[in-house]
CSV table of C-alpha atoms in Angstrom, one decimal:
chain,number,residue,atom,x,y,z
A,372,MET,CA,-18.4,-24.5,-29.6
A,373,ALA,CA,-18.5,-20.7,-29.7
A,374,GLU,CA,-21.6,-20.8,-31.8
A,375,GLN,CA,-23.3,-23.1,-29.3
A,376,GLY,CA,-22.4,-20.6,-26.5
A,377,ARG,CA,-24.2,-17.9,-28.4
A,378,LYS,CA,-27.4,-20.0,-28.9
A,379,LYS,CA,-28.0,-20.6,-25.2
A,380,GLY,CA,-30.9,-19.0,-23.4
A,381,ILE,CA,-30.0,-15.6,-22.0
A,382,ILE,CA,-31.2,-13.1,-19.4
A,383,GLY,CA,-31.7,-9.5,-20.3
A,384,ARG,CA,-30.5,-7.7,-23.4
A,385,GLU,CA,-29.1,-9.5,-26.4
A,386,LEU,CA,-25.7,-8.3,-27.5
A,387,GLY,CA,-24.0,-7.8,-30.8
A,388,ILE,CA,-20.3,-7.3,-30.1
A,389,ALA,CA,-17.7,-5.8,-32.5
A,390,VAL,CA,-14.0,-6.4,-31.5
A,391,ILE,CA,-11.8,-3.8,-33.2
A,392,GLY,CA,-8.2,-5.0,-33.4
A,393,ALA,CA,-7.4,-8.8,-33.6
A,394,GLY,CA,-4.1,-8.8,-31.8
A,395,ARG,CA,-3.4,-10.5,-28.5
A,396,MET,CA,-5.9,-8.5,-26.4
A,397,GLY,CA,-8.6,-8.4,-29.1
A,398,SER,CA,-8.4,-12.1,-29.8
A,399,GLN,CA,-8.6,-13.0,-26.1
A,400,ARG,CA,-11.7,-10.7,-25.6
A,401,ALA,CA,-13.3,-12.1,-28.8
A,402,GLY,CA,-12.9,-15.7,-27.4
A,403,ILE,CA,-14.5,-14.7,-24.1
A,404,ALA,CA,-17.4,-12.8,-25.9
A,405,ALA,CA,-18.0,-15.8,-28.1
A,406,THR,CA,-19.0,-18.0,-25.2
A,407,HIS,CA,-21.0,-15.4,-23.3
A,408,PRO,CA,-24.7,-16.4,-23.3
A,409,ALA,CA,-26.0,-12.8,-24.1
A,410,VAL,CA,-23.8,-12.5,-27.2
A,411,ARG,CA,-25.9,-13.3,-30.3
A,412,PHE,CA,-23.7,-11.7,-32.9
A,413,LEU,CA,-19.9,-11.3,-33.0
A,414,ALA,CA,-17.8,-9.4,-35.5
A,415,ILE,CA,-14.0,-9.0,-35.8
A,416,SER,CA,-12.0,-6.3,-37.6
A,417,ASP,CA,-8.3,-5.6,-38.0
A,418,ILE,CA,-6.2,-3.5,-40.4
A,419,ASP,CA,-4.8,-6.8,-41.5
A,420,PRO,CA,-7.8,-8.6,-43.0
A,421,ALA,CA,-6.0,-12.0,-42.9
A,422,ARG,CA,-5.6,-11.6,-39.1
A,423,ALA,CA,-9.2,-10.6,-38.7
A,424,ARG,CA,-10.2,-13.8,-40.7
A,425,THR,CA,-7.9,-16.0,-38.6
A,426,VAL,CA,-9.3,-14.8,-35.3
A,427,GLY,CA,-12.8,-14.7,-36.7
A,428,GLU,CA,-12.7,-18.3,-37.8
A,429,LYS,CA,-11.1,-19.4,-34.6
A,430,VAL,CA,-13.9,-17.9,-32.4
A,431,ASN,CA,-16.6,-18.7,-35.0
A,432,ALA,CA,-17.5,-15.0,-35.5
A,433,ASP,CA,-20.5,-14.1,-37.6
A,434,PHE,CA,-18.5,-11.5,-39.6
A,435,PHE,CA,-15.0,-10.3,-40.0
A,436,SER,CA,-13.4,-7.5,-42.1
A,437,GLY,CA,-10.4,-5.3,-42.6
A,438,ASP,CA,-12.6,-2.2,-42.3
A,439,ASN,CA,-13.1,-1.0,-38.7
A,440,LEU,CA,-15.9,1.4,-39.6
A,441,GLU,CA,-17.8,-1.2,-41.5
A,442,VAL,CA,-17.8,-3.5,-38.5
A,443,ILE,CA,-18.7,-0.8,-36.0
A,444,SER,CA,-21.5,0.4,-38.2
A,445,ARG,CA,-23.2,-3.0,-38.7
A,446,PRO,CA,-26.8,-2.9,-37.5
A,447,GLU,CA,-26.3,-6.1,-35.6
A,448,VAL,CA,-23.6,-4.5,-33.5
A,449,ASN,CA,-24.8,-2.7,-30.3
A,450,ALA,CA,-21.5,-2.6,-28.4
A,451,VAL,CA,-17.8,-2.2,-29.3
A,452,ILE,CA,-14.5,-3.4,-27.8
A,453,VAL,CA,-11.5,-1.3,-29.1
A,454,SER,CA,-8.3,-3.4,-28.8
A,455,THR,CA,-6.2,-1.6,-31.4
A,456,PRO,CA,-2.7,-0.4,-30.6
A,457,GLU,CA,-2.7,2.4,-28.1
A,458,HIS,CA,-2.1,5.2,-30.7
A,459,GLU,CA,-5.0,4.0,-32.8
A,460,HIS,CA,-7.7,4.1,-30.1
A,461,THR,CA,-9.3,7.5,-30.8
A,462,LEU,CA,-10.9,7.0,-34.2
A,463,PRO,CA,-12.8,3.8,-33.6
A,464,VAL,CA,-13.9,5.0,-30.1
A,465,LEU,CA,-15.3,8.2,-31.6
A,466,GLN,CA,-17.0,6.3,-34.4
A,467,ALA,CA,-18.7,4.0,-31.9
A,468,LEU,CA,-19.8,6.8,-29.6
A,469,LYS,CA,-21.2,8.8,-32.5
A,470,LEU,CA,-23.4,5.8,-33.3
A,471,GLY,CA,-24.5,5.6,-29.7
A,472,LYS,CA,-22.8,2.2,-29.0
A,473,PRO,CA,-21.3,1.4,-25.6
A,474,VAL,CA,-17.5,1.0,-25.7
A,475,LEU,CA,-14.8,-0.9,-23.8
A,476,VAL,CA,-11.4,0.5,-24.8
A,477,GLU,CA,-8.1,-0.9,-23.8
A,478,LYS,CA,-5.9,1.1,-21.4
A,479,PRO,CA,-4.6,3.8,-21.6
A,480,ILE,CA,-7.5,5.8,-23.0
A,481,ALA,CA,-5.1,7.4,-25.4
A,482,LEU,CA,-1.4,8.4,-25.6
A,483,SER,CA,-2.0,12.2,-25.6
A,484,LEU,CA,-4.2,14.5,-23.7
A,485,GLU,CA,-5.5,15.9,-27.0
A,486,ASP,CA,-6.8,12.6,-28.0
A,487,ALA,CA,-8.1,11.7,-24.6
A,488,ASN,CA,-10.0,15.0,-24.4
A,489,LYS,CA,-11.6,14.3,-27.7
A,490,ILE,CA,-12.9,11.0,-26.3
A,491,VAL,CA,-14.1,12.5,-23.0
A,492,THR,CA,-15.8,15.4,-24.9
A,493,ALA,CA,-17.5,13.0,-27.3
A,494,ALA,CA,-18.7,10.7,-24.5
A,495,LYS,CA,-20.3,13.7,-22.7
A,496,ARG,CA,-21.8,15.1,-25.9
A,497,GLU,CA,-23.3,11.8,-27.1
A,498,GLY,CA,-24.2,10.6,-23.6
A,499,GLY,CA,-21.8,7.8,-24.3
A,500,ASP,CA,-21.4,4.6,-22.2
A,501,LEU,CA,-17.6,4.1,-22.1
A,502,PHE,CA,-15.3,2.2,-19.8
A,503,VAL,CA,-11.4,2.0,-20.0
A,504,GLY,CA,-10.0,-1.5,-19.7
A,505,TYR,CA,-7.8,-1.4,-16.6
A,506,THR,CA,-7.7,-5.1,-16.1
A,507,LYS,CA,-5.7,-5.0,-12.9
A,508,ARG,CA,-8.9,-3.8,-11.1
A,509,TYR,CA,-10.2,-7.4,-11.6
A,510,THR,CA,-7.3,-9.0,-9.7
A,511,ARG,CA,-8.8,-10.4,-6.6
A,512,ALA,CA,-6.2,-8.8,-4.2
A,513,TYR,CA,-7.0,-5.3,-5.5
A,514,ILE,CA,-10.7,-5.8,-5.4
A,515,LEU,CA,-10.3,-6.8,-1.7
A,516,ALA,CA,-8.0,-3.8,-1.1
A,517,LYS,CA,-10.6,-1.4,-2.5
A,518,GLU,CA,-13.3,-3.1,-0.3
A,519,TYR,CA,-11.4,-2.7,2.9
A,520,ILE,CA,-10.3,0.8,2.1
A,521,SER,CA,-13.9,1.7,1.5
A,522,ARG,CA,-14.8,0.2,4.9
A,523,GLY,CA,-12.4,2.5,6.5
A,524,CYS,CA,-10.1,-0.2,7.8
A,525,LEU,CA,-7.0,1.9,7.0
A,526,GLY,CA,-8.3,5.1,8.5
A,527,GLN,CA,-6.8,8.1,6.8
A,528,MET,CA,-4.8,7.1,3.7
A,529,ILE,CA,-1.3,8.6,4.2
A,530,GLY,CA,0.8,6.9,1.6
A,531,ALA,CA,1.7,4.0,-0.6
A,532,THR,CA,4.4,2.4,-2.6
A,533,THR,CA,4.1,0.3,-5.7
A,534,ARG,CA,6.5,-1.1,-8.3
A,535,VAL,CA,6.3,-3.5,-11.3
A,536,TYR,CA,9.1,-5.5,-13.0
A,537,ASN,CA,9.2,-7.4,-16.3
A,538,SER,CA,11.8,-8.6,-18.8
A,539,ARG,CA,13.0,-6.6,-21.8
A,540,ALA,CA,11.7,-9.3,-24.1
A,541,GLN,CA,8.1,-8.2,-23.4
A,542,ALA,CA,9.0,-4.5,-23.4
A,543,PHE,CA,10.5,-4.8,-26.9
A,544,GLN,CA,7.2,-6.4,-28.1
A,545,ILE,CA,5.3,-3.4,-26.7
A,546,LEU,CA,7.7,-0.9,-28.2
A,547,LYS,CA,7.6,-2.7,-31.5
A,548,ARG,CA,3.8,-2.4,-31.6
A,549,SER,CA,3.7,1.2,-30.5
A,550,PRO,CA,7.1,3.0,-30.0
A,551,HIS,CA,5.5,5.7,-27.8
A,552,ALA,CA,3.8,3.2,-25.5
A,553,THR,CA,6.7,3.4,-23.0
A,554,PRO,CA,6.7,1.3,-19.8
A,555,VAL,CA,5.3,4.3,-17.9
A,556,LEU,CA,2.4,4.9,-20.3
A,557,ASP,CA,1.7,1.3,-21.1
A,558,VAL,CA,2.4,-0.5,-17.8
A,559,LEU,CA,2.9,1.8,-14.8
A,560,THR,CA,-0.5,3.3,-15.9
A,561,TYR,CA,-2.2,0.2,-14.4
A,562,TYR,CA,-0.8,1.1,-11.0
A,563,VAL,CA,-1.5,4.8,-11.3
A,564,ASP,CA,-5.1,3.8,-12.0
A,565,LEU,CA,-5.2,1.6,-8.9
A,566,ILE,CA,-3.6,4.3,-6.7
A,567,LEU,CA,-6.1,6.9,-7.9
A,568,TRP,CA,-8.9,4.4,-7.3
A,569,PHE,CA,-7.7,3.6,-3.8
A,570,PHE,CA,-7.2,7.4,-3.0
A,571,GLU,CA,-10.6,8.3,-4.6
A,572,GLY,CA,-11.7,11.8,-3.7
A,573,ASN,CA,-8.1,13.0,-3.0
A,574,ALA,CA,-6.7,14.8,-6.0
A,575,PRO,CA,-3.1,14.3,-7.1
A,576,VAL,CA,-1.3,17.7,-7.2
A,577,GLU,CA,2.4,17.1,-7.9
A,578,VAL,CA,4.8,14.6,-9.5
A,579,VAL,CA,8.6,14.3,-9.3
A,580,ALA,CA,10.4,11.6,-11.2
A,581,ARG,CA,13.7,10.3,-12.4
A,582,GLY,CA,14.6,7.8,-15.2
A,583,GLN,CA,17.6,6.0,-16.5
A,584,LYS,CA,18.3,5.1,-20.1
A,585,GLY,CA,20.3,2.2,-21.4
A,586,VAL,CA,18.9,-1.0,-23.0
A,587,PHE,CA,16.0,0.6,-24.8
A,588,LYS,CA,18.1,3.6,-26.0
A,589,ALA,CA,20.7,1.2,-27.5
A,590,ALA,CA,17.9,-0.5,-29.4
A,591,GLY,CA,16.7,2.9,-30.9
A,592,TYR,CA,13.9,3.7,-28.5
A,593,SER,CA,13.5,6.8,-26.3
A,594,ALA,CA,12.0,5.0,-23.4
A,595,ASP,CA,13.7,4.8,-20.0
A,596,ASP,CA,14.8,1.4,-18.7
A,597,VAL,CA,13.7,2.3,-15.2
A,598,THR,CA,11.5,5.1,-13.9
A,599,TRP,CA,10.7,6.1,-10.3
A,600,ALA,CA,8.3,8.7,-9.3
A,601,ILE,CA,6.8,10.4,-6.2
A,602,LEU,CA,3.1,11.5,-6.4
A,603,THR,CA,1.7,13.9,-3.8
A,604,PHE,CA,-2.0,14.3,-3.1
A,605,ALA,CA,-3.9,17.3,-2.0
A,606,ASP,CA,-4.0,16.3,1.6
A,607,GLY,CA,-0.2,15.6,1.7
A,608,ALA,CA,-0.4,11.8,1.1
A,609,VAL,CA,2.7,10.6,-0.7
A,610,VAL,CA,3.0,7.6,-3.1
A,611,SER,CA,6.0,6.2,-4.8
A,612,LEU,CA,5.7,4.4,-8.1
A,613,GLY,CA,8.4,2.5,-10.1
A,614,VAL,CA,8.7,0.5,-13.2
A,615,ASP,CA,11.6,-1.6,-14.7
A,616,TYR,CA,10.8,-3.4,-17.9
A,617,ALA,CA,14.5,-3.9,-18.8
A,618,LEU,CA,15.3,-7.0,-16.8
A,619,PRO,CA,17.2,-9.7,-18.7
A,620,GLU,CA,15.4,-11.6,-21.4
A,621,LYS,CA,15.3,-14.8,-19.4
A,622,TYR,CA,14.1,-13.3,-16.2
A,623,PRO,CA,11.7,-15.9,-14.9
A,624,THR,CA,8.4,-14.0,-15.4
A,625,LEU,CA,5.6,-14.5,-17.9
A,626,GLY,CA,4.3,-11.0,-17.4
A,627,GLN,CA,4.2,-8.4,-14.7
A,628,SER,CA,5.8,-8.9,-11.3
A,629,PRO,CA,4.3,-6.1,-9.0
A,630,ARG,CA,4.2,-5.3,-5.3
A,631,MET,CA,2.1,-2.7,-3.6
A,632,GLU,CA,1.9,-1.4,0.0
A,633,ILE,CA,-0.9,0.9,1.1
A,634,LEU,CA,-0.5,2.8,4.4
A,635,GLY,CA,-3.1,4.5,6.6
A,636,THR,CA,-3.4,5.9,10.1
A,637,GLU,CA,-5.2,2.7,11.3
A,638,GLY,CA,-3.7,0.0,9.2
A,639,ALA,CA,-1.8,-1.2,6.1
A,640,ILE,CA,-2.4,-3.5,3.1
A,641,LEU,CA,0.6,-5.3,1.7
A,642,LEU,CA,0.2,-7.0,-1.7
A,643,ASP,CA,2.9,-9.2,-3.1
A,644,GLU,CA,2.3,-10.3,-6.7
A,645,ASP,CA,5.8,-11.4,-7.7
A,646,HIS,CA,4.4,-15.0,-7.5
A,647,LYS,CA,7.8,-16.4,-6.5
A,648,GLU,CA,5.9,-18.9,-4.5
A,649,HIS,CA,4.5,-20.5,-7.7
A,650,ILE,CA,7.4,-21.8,-9.8
A,651,LEU,CA,7.6,-24.1,-12.8
A,652,TYR,CA,11.0,-25.4,-14.1
A,653,THR,CA,11.2,-27.6,-17.1
A,654,ASN,CA,14.1,-28.6,-19.5
A,655,ARG,CA,11.5,-28.5,-22.3
A,656,GLY,CA,11.0,-24.7,-22.0
A,657,ILE,CA,7.9,-22.7,-21.3
A,658,SER,CA,6.4,-20.6,-24.0
A,659,HIS,CA,5.8,-16.9,-23.3
A,660,GLY,CA,2.2,-16.0,-24.1
A,661,TYR,CA,3.1,-12.4,-25.1
A,662,VAL,CA,6.4,-12.9,-26.9
A,663,PRO,CA,6.3,-15.2,-29.9
A,664,GLY,CA,9.2,-17.7,-29.9
A,665,HIS,CA,10.4,-16.7,-26.5
A,666,ASP,CA,10.9,-19.6,-24.1
A,667,VAL,CA,12.2,-19.7,-20.5
A,668,ASN,CA,13.1,-22.8,-18.4
A,669,MET,CA,11.9,-21.3,-15.2
A,670,ALA,CA,8.8,-19.1,-14.7
A,671,PHE,CA,6.8,-17.5,-11.9
A,672,LEU,CA,3.4,-18.9,-12.6
A,673,GLY,CA,0.5,-16.4,-12.5
A,674,THR,CA,2.5,-13.3,-13.6
A,675,SER,CA,0.6,-12.8,-16.9
A,676,SER,CA,-1.4,-9.7,-16.0
A,677,SER,CA,-4.3,-10.6,-18.3
A,678,GLY,CA,-4.5,-14.3,-17.4
A,679,ASP,CA,-3.7,-17.7,-18.8
A,680,TYR,CA,-5.0,-20.4,-21.1
A,681,ALA,CA,-5.5,-23.6,-19.3
A,682,LEU,CA,-7.7,-26.7,-19.7
A,683,GLY,CA,-9.3,-25.3,-22.8
A,684,ASP,CA,-10.3,-22.0,-21.4
A,685,PHE,CA,-8.9,-18.5,-20.5
A,686,TRP,CA,-8.6,-17.7,-16.8
A,687,GLY,CA,-7.8,-14.6,-14.9
A,688,PRO,CA,-8.5,-10.8,-14.6
A,689,GLN,CA,-9.1,-10.1,-18.3
A,690,ALA,CA,-11.7,-12.9,-18.6
A,691,ASP,CA,-13.4,-11.7,-15.4
A,692,GLU,CA,-13.3,-8.1,-16.7
A,693,THR,CA,-14.7,-8.9,-20.1
A,694,ARG,CA,-17.5,-11.0,-18.8
A,695,CYS,CA,-18.4,-8.4,-16.1
A,696,TRP,CA,-18.7,-5.7,-18.9
A,697,LEU,CA,-20.9,-8.0,-21.0
A,698,ASP,CA,-23.0,-8.8,-17.9
A,699,TYR,CA,-23.3,-5.0,-17.3
A,700,LEU,CA,-24.5,-4.5,-20.8
A,701,SER,CA,-27.0,-7.4,-20.8
A,702,THR,CA,-28.3,-7.3,-17.2
A,703,GLY,CA,-27.1,-4.0,-15.6
A,704,ARG,CA,-24.7,-5.7,-13.2
A,705,PRO,CA,-22.2,-3.1,-11.8
A,706,CYS,CA,-18.9,-2.7,-13.6
A,707,ILE,CA,-15.9,-1.4,-11.6
A,708,LEU,CA,-13.8,-0.2,-14.5
A,709,PRO,CA,-13.0,3.5,-14.8
A,710,ARG,CA,-15.1,5.9,-16.8
A,711,PRO,CA,-13.4,8.2,-19.4
A,712,GLU,CA,-12.8,11.1,-17.0
A,713,GLU,CA,-10.9,8.7,-14.7
A,714,GLY,CA,-8.9,7.4,-17.7
A,715,LEU,CA,-8.0,11.0,-18.6
A,716,LYS,CA,-6.8,11.7,-15.0
A,717,THR,CA,-4.7,8.5,-15.1
A,718,LEU,CA,-3.2,9.6,-18.4
A,719,GLU,CA,-2.4,13.0,-16.9
A,720,VAL,CA,-0.5,11.5,-14.1
A,721,THR,CA,1.5,9.1,-16.3
A,722,LEU,CA,2.3,11.9,-18.8
A,723,ALA,CA,3.4,14.1,-15.8
A,724,ILE,CA,5.7,11.2,-14.7
A,725,GLU,CA,7.3,11.1,-18.2
A,726,ARG,CA,7.7,14.9,-18.3
A,727,ALA,CA,9.2,15.0,-14.7
A,728,ALA,CA,11.7,12.3,-15.6
A,729,GLN,CA,12.7,14.1,-18.8
A,730,THR,CA,13.0,17.6,-17.3
A,731,LYS,CA,14.1,16.6,-13.8
A,732,GLU,CA,11.7,19.2,-12.5
A,733,SER,CA,8.5,18.8,-10.5
A,734,VAL,CA,5.3,18.8,-12.5
A,735,THR,CA,2.1,20.3,-11.1
A,736,LEU,CA,-1.3,18.7,-11.7
A,737,PRO,CA,-3.7,18.9,-13.3
A,738,LEU,CA,-2.1,19.3,-16.7
A,739,ARG,CA,-3.9,21.6,-19.1
A,740,TYR,CA,-1.9,21.7,-22.3
A,741,LEU,CA,0.7,18.9,-22.0
A,742,ASN,CA,0.6,16.3,-24.9
A,743,SER,CA,2.8,13.3,-25.2
């Protein structure tokens, strides 16, 4: 079926896509790319060759390998998706940029400013076409928020508050994959990106934050269970941001449960994404798409931030985001994802939140020499 999707007539440029990293995100994006009408060649790589083969065969890829550089370098490949663990983004991104191939890299752009600066510098030097995969930008509510903010419906932006909850079951999966991908760097980063997008043109200048350790520390990780921060902008606007990924294992969510309120002199936007109005309860258990072997009896439907498999297809923000990026490459359709400089700024803010929580002192932005 994937092969049939690649043989349809297309409009615009033909694409050869390499998906680097065949984990959850990479396999989802590979499945979406396999059915896009502009994609004529699809290659998969992973440090685990067996996993690359499994995903490659599932999506009917044309080539799969355990060698990332081999896949990126193939002449049929003219664009690259980097879906490796966060701490392994830099090398494949730099390789693709050096070869002049457009890149979509998962968020965050990197886990340190040093690596992020390498990517930004390389993109500028090579004239690289790079976007950072902040999937939440493709949630309908946030697209509408950006639209109405851009129209001036809120007047002067004076503040906001946002928080996101999840169960420790998913947090442990993230930490197991990448111990330094804390809930702040791996999850709150989505909402930092959204806030910076909404407050575009207004520079963040200071962060104060506090965190509390407990569940993750007992399991051998350094991450805080809960972190709350206040971000101040150049014109005095104030935003609070919070994350708690240590809720009990059976908390009825299949992913992120966020809320956001955006305040202006002429209006407000209130966004509730807890999804408590969409509930499934079953004695047979509901499988968690992110945590293997983890079932819950009750779940808030729609809480998976990337989307959901249903009726033989993948639906939601990540599907829309991936297809929009592929449309951008093949037809020039606009893509609303952040560029590398924006990804660097979001990383700066999240690192500043981590530093402020650790030191209990305010942190001034921009950061110049702070690494994770």
